[in-house]
C-alpha positions in Angstrom: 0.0 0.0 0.0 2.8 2.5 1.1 4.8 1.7 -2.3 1.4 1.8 -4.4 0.9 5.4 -2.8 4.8 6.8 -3.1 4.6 5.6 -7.2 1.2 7.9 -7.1 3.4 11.0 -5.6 6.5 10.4 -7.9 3.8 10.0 -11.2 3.0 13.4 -10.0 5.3 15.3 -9.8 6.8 13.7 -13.0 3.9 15.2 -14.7 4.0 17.9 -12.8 7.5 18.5 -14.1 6.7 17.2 -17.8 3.8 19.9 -17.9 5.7 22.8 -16.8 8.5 21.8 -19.4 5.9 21.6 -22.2 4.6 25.0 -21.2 7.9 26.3 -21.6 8.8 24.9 -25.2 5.5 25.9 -26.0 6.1 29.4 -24.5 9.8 30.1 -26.7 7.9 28.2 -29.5 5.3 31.1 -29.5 8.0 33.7 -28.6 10.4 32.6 -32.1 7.1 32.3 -34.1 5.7 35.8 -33.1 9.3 37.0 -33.7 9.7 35.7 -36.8 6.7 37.0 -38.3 6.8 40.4 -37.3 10.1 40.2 -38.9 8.4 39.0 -42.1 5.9 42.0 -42.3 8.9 44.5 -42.0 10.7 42.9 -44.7 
């Protein structure tokens, strides 16, 4: 029972972790697209 619980916790926070890394490629994903096509309209 204890281990079943401690691989719930761990599961969590590797999600937990996995989430907030995919919110950051998706955030400099966003940043290099807007970048890039503001750059395009100038040119």
């Amino acid at each position: 029972m204890y281990e079943y619980a401690r691989n719930i916790i761990i599961n969590l926070f590797k999600s937990q972790s996995i989430a907030r890394e995919t919110a950051k490629i998706l955030h400099d994903l966003s940043k290099t697209i807007l970048n890039f096509s503001y750059h395009y309209r100038l040119s």
